[in-house]
Amino acid sequence: MLQSAMLARKLGHSRISCIEFGVAGGAGLVAMERHAEATRAETGVEVVVFGFDTGKGMPAPEDYRDMPYLWQAGYFAMDVPKLRARLKSARLVLGDVTETLRNFAEQENPPPIGFIAFDLDYYSSTVAALKIFETNHRYLLPRVACYFDDMVGDIDWAYNDFTGELLAVKEFNAQHKDIKIAPVSGLRFSNRRIPQIWHEQIFVAHLFTHPDYGKPISELTQLPLGAD
Ligand SMILES: C[S@@+](CC[C@H](N)C(=O)[O-])C[C@H]1O[C@@H](n2cnc3c(N)ncnc32)[C@H](O)[C@@H]1O
């Protein structure tokens, strides 16, 4: 979220949107609200947070690609009144994401989306949520930071390229010539970071035909040769 706010500022935006797909009890959304405040204090960029969920827990799995050995209908039901009472500014969008995303941008007119946490668990739900990248460019930053929750786990979870979120991303990339969702190569070593699991869960959606995709953001323009 912080990185996307910094990118937005370099591109001349004063507001961004951040989304959580899959809210459940709301712990993640409440954390995103907190980070939104910290991000605004740090960058001056206002962050509008949206949370998408059925409000009733997981729908029924469609087939083996939804990994029904991990998730079933009704898991992670939300206590809607309790969460609404707790939220300060985040907006809840309730219903199946296949429906609620259809006219989301046109209806809500959100500031450009800069960060998305994908935590819908299922392949089928993630396929639906990834359609967010097909909305008009004015609702998106040219590079959108993404967190995918269900890509890294132990042998019994067995995340793989043929089911779940990993398959949804793989298929999305195969179907979109001008949009690619890619891991950030070397993220775990950047700024002397110690490798952490979340480094494997961060991707960037590249919108190659976005009018701002090539707009310079680097402050580095010279590399002078120093004295001997
Ligand atoms: C693992 S939970 C999310 C946990 C949450 N991110 C957190 O940090 O506490 C997955 C959520 O995705 C939601 N979900 C799955 N498929 C969905 C769909 N097609 N439309 C809307 N919500 C969906 C479920 O209702 C469930 O609450």
PDB file of C-alpha atoms and ligand atoms in Angstrom:
ATOM      1  CA  MET A   1       0.000   0.000   0.000  1.00  0.00           C
ATOM      2  CA  LEU A   2       2.807   2.364   0.876  1.00  0.00           C
ATOM      3  CA  GLN A   3       4.649   1.612  -2.361  1.00  0.00           C
ATOM      4  CA  SER A   4       1.525   2.201  -4.416  1.00  0.00           C
ATOM      5  CA  ALA A   5       0.909   5.527  -2.662  1.00  0.00           C
ATOM      6  CA  MET A   6       4.486   6.569  -3.447  1.00  0.00           C
ATOM      7  CA  LEU A   7       3.993   5.569  -7.081  1.00  0.00           C
ATOM      8  CA  ALA A   8       0.712   7.492  -7.191  1.00  0.00           C
ATOM      9  CA  ARG A   9       2.382  10.632  -5.851  1.00  0.00           C
ATOM     10  CA  LYS A  10       5.106  10.421  -8.511  1.00  0.00           C
ATOM     11  CA  LEU A  11       2.377  10.150 -11.133  1.00  0.00           C
ATOM     12  CA  GLY A  12       0.558  13.198  -9.753  1.00  0.00           C
ATOM     13  CA  HIS A  13      -2.338  11.555  -7.903  1.00  0.00           C
ATOM     14  CA  SER A  14      -3.474  12.702  -4.450  1.00  0.00           C
ATOM     15  CA  ARG A  15      -5.809   9.730  -3.824  1.00  0.00           C
ATOM     16  CA  ILE A  16      -5.702   5.987  -4.474  1.00  0.00           C
ATOM     17  CA  SER A  17      -7.917   2.991  -3.838  1.00  0.00           C
ATOM     18  CA  CYS A  18      -6.843  -0.249  -2.191  1.00  0.00           C
ATOM     19  CA  ILE A  19      -8.950  -3.390  -2.272  1.00  0.00           C
ATOM     20  CA  GLU A  20      -9.245  -6.558  -0.267  1.00  0.00           C
ATOM     21  CA  PHE A  21     -10.974  -9.386  -2.136  1.00  0.00           C
ATOM     22  CA  GLY A  22     -12.118 -11.790   0.598  1.00  0.00           C
ATOM     23  CA  VAL A  23     -12.833 -10.101   3.934  1.00  0.00           C
ATOM     24  CA  ALA A  24     -14.249 -12.878   6.192  1.00  0.00           C
ATOM     25  CA  GLY A  25     -14.314 -11.641   9.811  1.00  0.00           C
ATOM     26  CA  GLY A  26     -12.617  -8.401   8.775  1.00  0.00           C
ATOM     27  CA  ALA A  27      -9.239  -8.588  10.516  1.00  0.00           C
ATOM     28  CA  GLY A  28      -7.416  -7.883   7.245  1.00  0.00           C
ATOM     29  CA  LEU A  29      -9.726  -5.018   6.278  1.00  0.00           C
ATOM     30  CA  VAL A  30      -9.333  -3.365   9.675  1.00  0.00           C
ATOM     31  CA  ALA A  31      -5.549  -3.706   9.279  1.00  0.00           C
ATOM     32  CA  MET A  32      -5.807  -2.110   5.815  1.00  0.00           C
ATOM     33  CA  GLU A  33      -7.685   0.845   7.307  1.00  0.00           C
ATOM     34  CA  ARG A  34      -4.867   1.280   9.808  1.00  0.00           C
ATOM     35  CA  HIS A  35      -2.248   1.109   7.063  1.00  0.00           C
ATOM     36  CA  ALA A  36      -4.262   3.593   5.001  1.00  0.00           C
ATOM     37  CA  GLU A  37      -3.962   6.142   7.808  1.00  0.00           C
ATOM     38  CA  ALA A  38      -0.226   5.492   8.208  1.00  0.00           C
ATOM     39  CA  THR A  39       0.264   5.720   4.444  1.00  0.00           C
ATOM     40  CA  ARG A  40      -1.494   9.066   4.300  1.00  0.00           C
ATOM     41  CA  ALA A  41       0.640  10.379   7.175  1.00  0.00           C
ATOM     42  CA  GLU A  42       3.793   9.241   5.355  1.00  0.00           C
ATOM     43  CA  THR A  43       2.965  10.267   1.781  1.00  0.00           C
ATOM     44  CA  GLY A  44       0.071  12.727   1.923  1.00  0.00           C
ATOM     45  CA  VAL A  45      -1.840  10.410  -0.425  1.00  0.00           C
ATOM     46  CA  GLU A  46      -5.367   9.587   0.714  1.00  0.00           C
ATOM     47  CA  VAL A  47      -6.188   5.869   0.558  1.00  0.00           C
ATOM     48  CA  VAL A  48      -9.779   4.718   0.030  1.00  0.00           C
ATOM     49  CA  VAL A  49     -10.218   1.077   1.113  1.00  0.00           C
ATOM     50  CA  PHE A  50     -12.802  -1.326  -0.352  1.00  0.00           C
ATOM     51  CA  GLY A  51     -13.541  -4.837   0.901  1.00  0.00           C
ATOM     52  CA  PHE A  52     -15.370  -7.398  -1.295  1.00  0.00           C
ATOM     53  CA  ASP A  53     -17.053 -10.456   0.176  1.00  0.00           C
ATOM     54  CA  THR A  54     -20.239 -12.490  -0.079  1.00  0.00           C
ATOM     55  CA  GLY A  55     -20.891 -11.597   3.575  1.00  0.00           C
ATOM     56  CA  LYS A  56     -21.991 -15.224   4.027  1.00  0.00           C
ATOM     57  CA  GLY A  57     -18.714 -17.061   3.748  1.00  0.00           C
ATOM     58  CA  MET A  58     -17.408 -19.219   0.915  1.00  0.00           C
ATOM     59  CA  PRO A  59     -19.792 -20.146  -1.915  1.00  0.00           C
ATOM     60  CA  ALA A  60     -19.862 -23.794  -3.007  1.00  0.00           C
ATOM     61  CA  PRO A  61     -16.687 -24.905  -4.787  1.00  0.00           C
ATOM     62  CA  GLU A  62     -17.240 -25.324  -8.542  1.00  0.00           C
ATOM     63  CA  ASP A  63     -14.762 -28.143  -9.196  1.00  0.00           C
ATOM     64  CA  TYR A  64     -11.349 -29.534  -8.220  1.00  0.00           C
ATOM     65  CA  ARG A  65      -9.670 -26.247  -9.296  1.00  0.00           C
ATOM     66  CA  ASP A  66     -11.264 -24.553  -6.247  1.00  0.00           C
ATOM     67  CA  MET A  67      -9.301 -26.981  -4.039  1.00  0.00           C
ATOM     68  CA  PRO A  68     -12.342 -28.307  -2.126  1.00  0.00           C
ATOM     69  CA  TYR A  69     -10.017 -30.378   0.054  1.00  0.00           C
ATOM     70  CA  LEU A  70      -9.100 -27.032   1.688  1.00  0.00           C
ATOM     71  CA  TRP A  71     -12.324 -24.998   1.496  1.00  0.00           C
ATOM     72  CA  GLN A  72     -16.079 -25.635   1.514  1.00  0.00           C
ATOM     73  CA  ALA A  73     -19.317 -23.606   1.337  1.00  0.00           C
ATOM     74  CA  GLY A  74     -19.957 -21.480   4.422  1.00  0.00           C
ATOM     75  CA  TYR A  75     -16.385 -21.291   5.673  1.00  0.00           C
ATOM     76  CA  PHE A  76     -15.358 -17.826   6.997  1.00  0.00           C
ATOM     77  CA  ALA A  77     -18.858 -16.319   7.375  1.00  0.00           C
ATOM     78  CA  MET A  78     -18.871 -12.620   8.284  1.00  0.00           C
ATOM     79  CA  ASP A  79     -20.644 -11.004  11.221  1.00  0.00           C
ATOM     80  CA  VAL A  80     -21.748  -8.043   9.071  1.00  0.00           C
ATOM     81  CA  PRO A  81     -23.167  -5.724  11.794  1.00  0.00           C
ATOM     82  CA  LYS A  82     -20.126  -6.337  14.024  1.00  0.00           C
ATOM     83  CA  LEU A  83     -17.686  -5.538  11.229  1.00  0.00           C
ATOM     84  CA  ARG A  84     -19.643  -2.481  10.045  1.00  0.00           C
ATOM     85  CA  ALA A  85     -19.604  -1.136  13.606  1.00  0.00           C
ATOM     86  CA  ARG A  86     -15.830  -1.566  13.730  1.00  0.00           C
ATOM     87  CA  LEU A  87     -14.965  -0.020  10.366  1.00  0.00           C
ATOM     88  CA  LYS A  88     -14.051   3.656  10.309  1.00  0.00           C
ATOM     89  CA  SER A  89     -13.835   4.387   6.602  1.00  0.00           C
ATOM     90  CA  ALA A  90     -13.484   1.176   4.551  1.00  0.00           C
ATOM     91  CA  ARG A  91     -16.408   0.412   2.269  1.00  0.00           C
ATOM     92  CA  LEU A  92     -17.870  -3.087   2.234  1.00  0.00           C
ATOM     93  CA  VAL A  93     -19.095  -4.402  -1.118  1.00  0.00           C
ATOM     94  CA  LEU A  94     -21.247  -7.442  -0.307  1.00  0.00           C
ATOM     95  CA  GLY A  95     -22.321 -10.152  -2.735  1.00  0.00           C
ATOM     96  CA  ASP A  96     -20.671 -12.604  -5.089  1.00  0.00           C
ATOM     97  CA  VAL A  97     -17.696 -10.850  -6.657  1.00  0.00           C
ATOM     98  CA  THR A  98     -18.838 -12.062 -10.088  1.00  0.00           C
ATOM     99  CA  GLU A  99     -21.827  -9.710  -9.674  1.00  0.00           C
ATOM    100  CA  THR A 100     -20.478  -6.918  -7.490  1.00  0.00           C
ATOM    101  CA  LEU A 101     -17.426  -6.231  -9.650  1.00  0.00           C
ATOM    102  CA  ARG A 102     -19.450  -5.899 -12.856  1.00  0.00           C
ATOM    103  CA  ASN A 103     -20.276  -2.165 -12.543  1.00  0.00           C
ATOM    104  CA  PHE A 104     -18.115  -1.379  -9.514  1.00  0.00           C
ATOM    105  CA  ALA A 105     -15.839   1.222 -11.117  1.00  0.00           C
ATOM    106  CA  GLU A 106     -18.591   3.068 -12.987  1.00  0.00           C
ATOM    107  CA  GLN A 107     -20.831   3.162  -9.906  1.00  0.00           C
ATOM    108  CA  GLU A 108     -18.221   3.995  -7.251  1.00  0.00           C
ATOM    109  CA  ASN A 109     -15.862   6.100  -9.386  1.00  0.00           C
ATOM    110  CA  PRO A 110     -12.919   5.055  -7.186  1.00  0.00           C
ATOM    111  CA  PRO A 111      -9.581   6.881  -7.264  1.00  0.00           C
ATOM    112  CA  PRO A 112      -6.951   4.853  -9.159  1.00  0.00           C
ATOM    113  CA  ILE A 113      -6.491   1.383  -7.676  1.00  0.00           C
ATOM    114  CA  GLY A 114      -2.909   0.902  -6.476  1.00  0.00           C
ATOM    115  CA  PHE A 115      -2.910  -2.176  -4.261  1.00  0.00           C
ATOM    116  CA  ILE A 116      -5.073  -5.308  -4.128  1.00  0.00           C
ATOM    117  CA  ALA A 117      -5.003  -8.151  -1.596  1.00  0.00           C
ATOM    118  CA  PHE A 118      -6.456 -11.293  -3.210  1.00  0.00           C
ATOM    119  CA  ASP A 119      -7.768 -13.675  -0.547  1.00  0.00           C
ATOM    120  CA  LEU A 120     -10.820 -15.359  -2.089  1.00  0.00           C
ATOM    121  CA  ASP A 121      -9.141 -18.782  -1.850  1.00  0.00           C
ATOM    122  CA  TYR A 122     -10.952 -20.324  -4.837  1.00  0.00           C
ATOM    123  CA  TYR A 123      -9.714 -20.467  -8.419  1.00  0.00           C
ATOM    124  CA  SER A 124     -13.199 -19.532  -9.704  1.00  0.00           C
ATOM    125  CA  SER A 125     -13.550 -16.497  -7.397  1.00  0.00           C
ATOM    126  CA  THR A 126     -10.034 -15.292  -8.217  1.00  0.00           C
ATOM    127  CA  VAL A 127     -10.774 -15.563 -11.966  1.00  0.00           C
ATOM    128  CA  ALA A 128     -13.775 -13.278 -11.355  1.00  0.00           C
ATOM    129  CA  ALA A 129     -11.789 -10.804  -9.225  1.00  0.00           C
ATOM    130  CA  LEU A 130      -8.940 -10.523 -11.747  1.00  0.00           C
ATOM    131  CA  LYS A 131     -11.406  -8.867 -14.132  1.00  0.00           C
ATOM    132  CA  ILE A 132     -10.712  -5.690 -12.143  1.00  0.00           C
ATOM    133  CA  PHE A 133      -7.677  -5.242 -14.419  1.00  0.00           C
ATOM    134  CA  GLU A 134      -9.959  -5.035 -17.461  1.00  0.00           C
ATOM    135  CA  THR A 135     -11.659  -1.854 -16.188  1.00  0.00           C
ATOM    136  CA  ASN A 136     -10.923   1.520 -17.748  1.00  0.00           C
ATOM    137  CA  HIS A 137      -7.305   2.649 -17.205  1.00  0.00           C
ATOM    138  CA  ARG A 138      -8.455   5.773 -15.384  1.00  0.00           C
ATOM    139  CA  TYR A 139      -9.459   3.565 -12.441  1.00  0.00           C
ATOM    140  CA  LEU A 140      -6.041   1.899 -12.193  1.00  0.00           C
ATOM    141  CA  LEU A 141      -2.419   2.852 -11.619  1.00  0.00           C
ATOM    142  CA  PRO A 142      -0.218   1.580 -14.470  1.00  0.00           C
ATOM    143  CA  ARG A 143       1.362  -0.942 -12.115  1.00  0.00           C
ATOM    144  CA  VAL A 144      -0.833  -2.365  -9.371  1.00  0.00           C
ATOM    145  CA  ALA A 145       0.816  -4.051  -6.390  1.00  0.00           C
ATOM    146  CA  CYS A 146      -0.914  -7.335  -5.576  1.00  0.00           C
ATOM    147  CA  TYR A 147      -0.783  -9.698  -2.623  1.00  0.00           C
ATOM    148  CA  PHE A 148      -1.989 -13.272  -3.240  1.00  0.00           C
ATOM    149  CA  ASP A 149      -2.645 -15.058   0.036  1.00  0.00           C
ATOM    150  CA  ASP A 150      -3.028 -18.616  -1.200  1.00  0.00           C
ATOM    151  CA  MET A 151       0.117 -19.397  -3.127  1.00  0.00           C
ATOM    152  CA  VAL A 152       2.584 -20.369  -0.450  1.00  0.00           C
ATOM    153  CA  GLY A 153       2.081 -23.254   1.939  1.00  0.00           C
ATOM    154  CA  ASP A 154       3.099 -26.666   3.127  1.00  0.00           C
ATOM    155  CA  ILE A 155       2.907 -30.051   1.389  1.00  0.00           C
ATOM    156  CA  ASP A 156      -0.602 -30.893   2.605  1.00  0.00           C
ATOM    157  CA  TRP A 157      -1.974 -27.614   1.138  1.00  0.00           C
ATOM    158  CA  ALA A 158      -0.057 -28.402  -2.047  1.00  0.00           C
ATOM    159  CA  TYR A 159      -0.447 -25.070  -3.878  1.00  0.00           C
ATOM    160  CA  ASN A 160       0.401 -25.576  -7.518  1.00  0.00           C
ATOM    161  CA  ASP A 161       0.084 -24.180 -11.053  1.00  0.00           C
ATOM    162  CA  PHE A 162      -2.902 -26.403 -11.936  1.00  0.00           C
ATOM    163  CA  THR A 163      -5.421 -25.253  -9.290  1.00  0.00           C
ATOM    164  CA  GLY A 164      -6.302 -22.270  -7.080  1.00  0.00           C
ATOM    165  CA  GLU A 165      -4.928 -18.733  -7.295  1.00  0.00           C
ATOM    166  CA  LEU A 166      -1.800 -19.821  -9.131  1.00  0.00           C
ATOM    167  CA  LEU A 167      -3.860 -21.286 -11.986  1.00  0.00           C
ATOM    168  CA  ALA A 168      -6.089 -18.178 -12.111  1.00  0.00           C
ATOM    169  CA  VAL A 169      -3.043 -15.930 -12.541  1.00  0.00           C
ATOM    170  CA  LYS A 170      -1.428 -18.249 -15.062  1.00  0.00           C
ATOM    171  CA  GLU A 171      -4.566 -18.330 -17.217  1.00  0.00           C
ATOM    172  CA  PHE A 172      -5.092 -14.589 -16.890  1.00  0.00           C
ATOM    173  CA  ASN A 173      -1.595 -13.960 -18.229  1.00  0.00           C
ATOM    174  CA  ALA A 174      -2.128 -16.374 -21.109  1.00  0.00           C
ATOM    175  CA  GLN A 175      -5.369 -14.575 -22.056  1.00  0.00           C
ATOM    176  CA  HIS A 176      -4.095 -10.970 -21.806  1.00  0.00           C
ATOM    177  CA  LYS A 177      -1.422  -9.784 -24.213  1.00  0.00           C
ATOM    178  CA  ASP A 178      -1.229  -6.263 -22.704  1.00  0.00           C
ATOM    179  CA  ILE A 179      -1.630  -7.082 -18.995  1.00  0.00           C
ATOM    180  CA  LYS A 180       0.721  -9.377 -17.116  1.00  0.00           C
ATOM    181  CA  ILE A 181       0.673 -10.251 -13.425  1.00  0.00           C
ATOM    182  CA  ALA A 182       4.271 -11.004 -12.515  1.00  0.00           C
ATOM    183  CA  PRO A 183       6.280 -11.667  -9.365  1.00  0.00           C
ATOM    184  CA  VAL A 184       8.826  -8.992  -8.416  1.00  0.00           C
ATOM    185  CA  SER A 185      12.149 -10.534  -9.245  1.00  0.00           C
ATOM    186  CA  GLY A 186      14.617 -10.308  -6.347  1.00  0.00           C
ATOM    187  CA  LEU A 187      12.151  -8.595  -3.960  1.00  0.00           C
ATOM    188  CA  ARG A 188      13.383 -10.695  -1.054  1.00  0.00           C
ATOM    189  CA  PHE A 189      16.888  -9.259  -1.371  1.00  0.00           C
ATOM    190  CA  SER A 190      15.981  -5.636  -2.161  1.00  0.00           C
ATOM    191  CA  ASN A 191      16.972  -3.068   0.500  1.00  0.00           C
ATOM    192  CA  ARG A 192      18.880  -5.864   2.312  1.00  0.00           C
ATOM    193  CA  ARG A 193      15.614  -7.619   3.149  1.00  0.00           C
ATOM    194  CA  ILE A 194      15.733 -10.952   4.893  1.00  0.00           C
ATOM    195  CA  PRO A 195      13.663 -13.424   2.825  1.00  0.00           C
ATOM    196  CA  GLN A 196      10.105 -13.722   4.151  1.00  0.00           C
ATOM    197  CA  ILE A 197       7.122 -15.766   2.961  1.00  0.00           C
ATOM    198  CA  TRP A 198       5.196 -12.666   1.872  1.00  0.00           C
ATOM    199  CA  HIS A 199       7.907 -11.823  -0.648  1.00  0.00           C
ATOM    200  CA  GLU A 200       6.690 -14.864  -2.612  1.00  0.00           C
ATOM    201  CA  GLN A 201       3.109 -13.580  -2.432  1.00  0.00           C
ATOM    202  CA  ILE A 202       3.708 -10.109  -3.878  1.00  0.00           C
ATOM    203  CA  PHE A 203       3.101  -9.588  -7.576  1.00  0.00           C
ATOM    204  CA  VAL A 204       2.678  -6.520  -9.768  1.00  0.00           C
ATOM    205  CA  ALA A 205      -0.017  -6.257 -12.439  1.00  0.00           C
ATOM    206  CA  HIS A 206       1.603  -4.488 -15.387  1.00  0.00           C
ATOM    207  CA  LEU A 207      -0.842  -2.578 -17.618  1.00  0.00           C
ATOM    208  CA  PHE A 208       1.454  -2.088 -20.591  1.00  0.00           C
ATOM    209  CA  THR A 209      -0.982   0.056 -22.597  1.00  0.00           C
ATOM    210  CA  HIS A 210      -1.860   2.349 -19.662  1.00  0.00           C
ATOM    211  CA  PRO A 211      -1.024   5.944 -20.703  1.00  0.00           C
ATOM    212  CA  ASP A 212       1.214   6.351 -17.613  1.00  0.00           C
ATOM    213  CA  TYR A 213       3.031   3.019 -17.934  1.00  0.00           C
ATOM    214  CA  GLY A 214       6.200   4.607 -19.347  1.00  0.00           C
ATOM    215  CA  LYS A 215       6.102   7.832 -17.333  1.00  0.00           C
ATOM    216  CA  PRO A 216       9.507   8.196 -15.586  1.00  0.00           C
ATOM    217  CA  ILE A 217       9.445   7.645 -11.812  1.00  0.00           C
ATOM    218  CA  SER A 218      13.156   7.256 -11.108  1.00  0.00           C
ATOM    219  CA  GLU A 219      15.165  10.075  -9.555  1.00  0.00           C
ATOM    220  CA  LEU A 220      18.365   8.546 -10.928  1.00  0.00           C
ATOM    221  CA  THR A 221      19.432  10.331 -14.129  1.00  0.00           C
ATOM    222  CA  GLN A 222      23.264  10.417 -13.863  1.00  0.00           C
ATOM    223  CA  LEU A 223      25.946   7.941 -12.854  1.00  0.00           C
ATOM    224  CA  PRO A 224      29.119  10.073 -12.933  1.00  0.00           C
ATOM    225  CA  LEU A 225      32.564   8.483 -12.939  1.00  0.00           C
ATOM    226  CA  GLY A 226      34.228   9.319  -9.602  1.00  0.00           C
ATOM    227  CA  ALA A 227      37.869  10.320  -9.047  1.00  0.00           C
ATOM    228  CA  ASP A 228      40.536   7.569  -8.867  1.00  0.00           C
TER     229      ASP A 228
HETATM  230  C1  LIG B   1      -9.899 -16.741   3.748  1.00  0.00           C
HETATM  231  S1  LIG B   1     -11.286 -15.726   3.764  1.00  0.00           S
HETATM  232  C2  LIG B   1     -10.610 -14.086   3.798  1.00  0.00           C
HETATM  233  C3  LIG B   1      -9.796 -13.749   5.042  1.00  0.00           C
HETATM  234  C4  LIG B   1      -9.483 -12.277   5.201  1.00  0.00           C
HETATM  235  N1  LIG B   1      -8.736 -11.777   4.070  1.00  0.00           N
HETATM  236  C5  LIG B   1      -8.706 -11.979   6.472  1.00  0.00           C
HETATM  237  O1  LIG B   1      -7.598 -11.439   6.387  1.00  0.00           O
HETATM  238  O2  LIG B   1      -9.199 -12.241   7.571  1.00  0.00           O
HETATM  239  C6  LIG B   1     -11.938 -15.871   2.141  1.00  0.00           C
HETATM  240  C7  LIG B   1     -13.193 -15.038   1.918  1.00  0.00           C
HETATM  241  O3  LIG B   1     -13.459 -14.984   0.517  1.00  0.00           O
HETATM  242  C8  LIG B   1     -14.849 -14.848   0.334  1.00  0.00           C
HETATM  243  N2  LIG B   1     -15.202 -15.276  -1.023  1.00  0.00           N
HETATM  244  C9  LIG B   1     -14.807 -16.403  -1.679  1.00  0.00           C
HETATM  245  N3  LIG B   1     -15.349 -16.460  -2.909  1.00  0.00           N
HETATM  246  C10 LIG B   1     -16.096 -15.338  -3.056  1.00  0.00           C
HETATM  247  C11 LIG B   1     -16.882 -14.802  -4.110  1.00  0.00           C
HETATM  248  N4  LIG B   1     -17.056 -15.474  -5.272  1.00  0.00           N
HETATM  249  N5  LIG B   1     -17.454 -13.583  -3.945  1.00  0.00           N
HETATM  250  C12 LIG B   1     -17.293 -12.898  -2.776  1.00  0.00           C
HETATM  251  N6  LIG B   1     -16.576 -13.362  -1.732  1.00  0.00           N
HETATM  252  C13 LIG B   1     -15.987 -14.569  -1.863  1.00  0.00           C
HETATM  253  C14 LIG B   1     -15.466 -15.714   1.419  1.00  0.00           C
HETATM  254  O4  LIG B   1     -16.749 -15.247   1.772  1.00  0.00           O
HETATM  255  C15 LIG B   1     -14.435 -15.595   2.562  1.00  0.00           C
HETATM  256  O5  LIG B   1     -14.901 -14.725   3.563  1.00  0.00           O
END
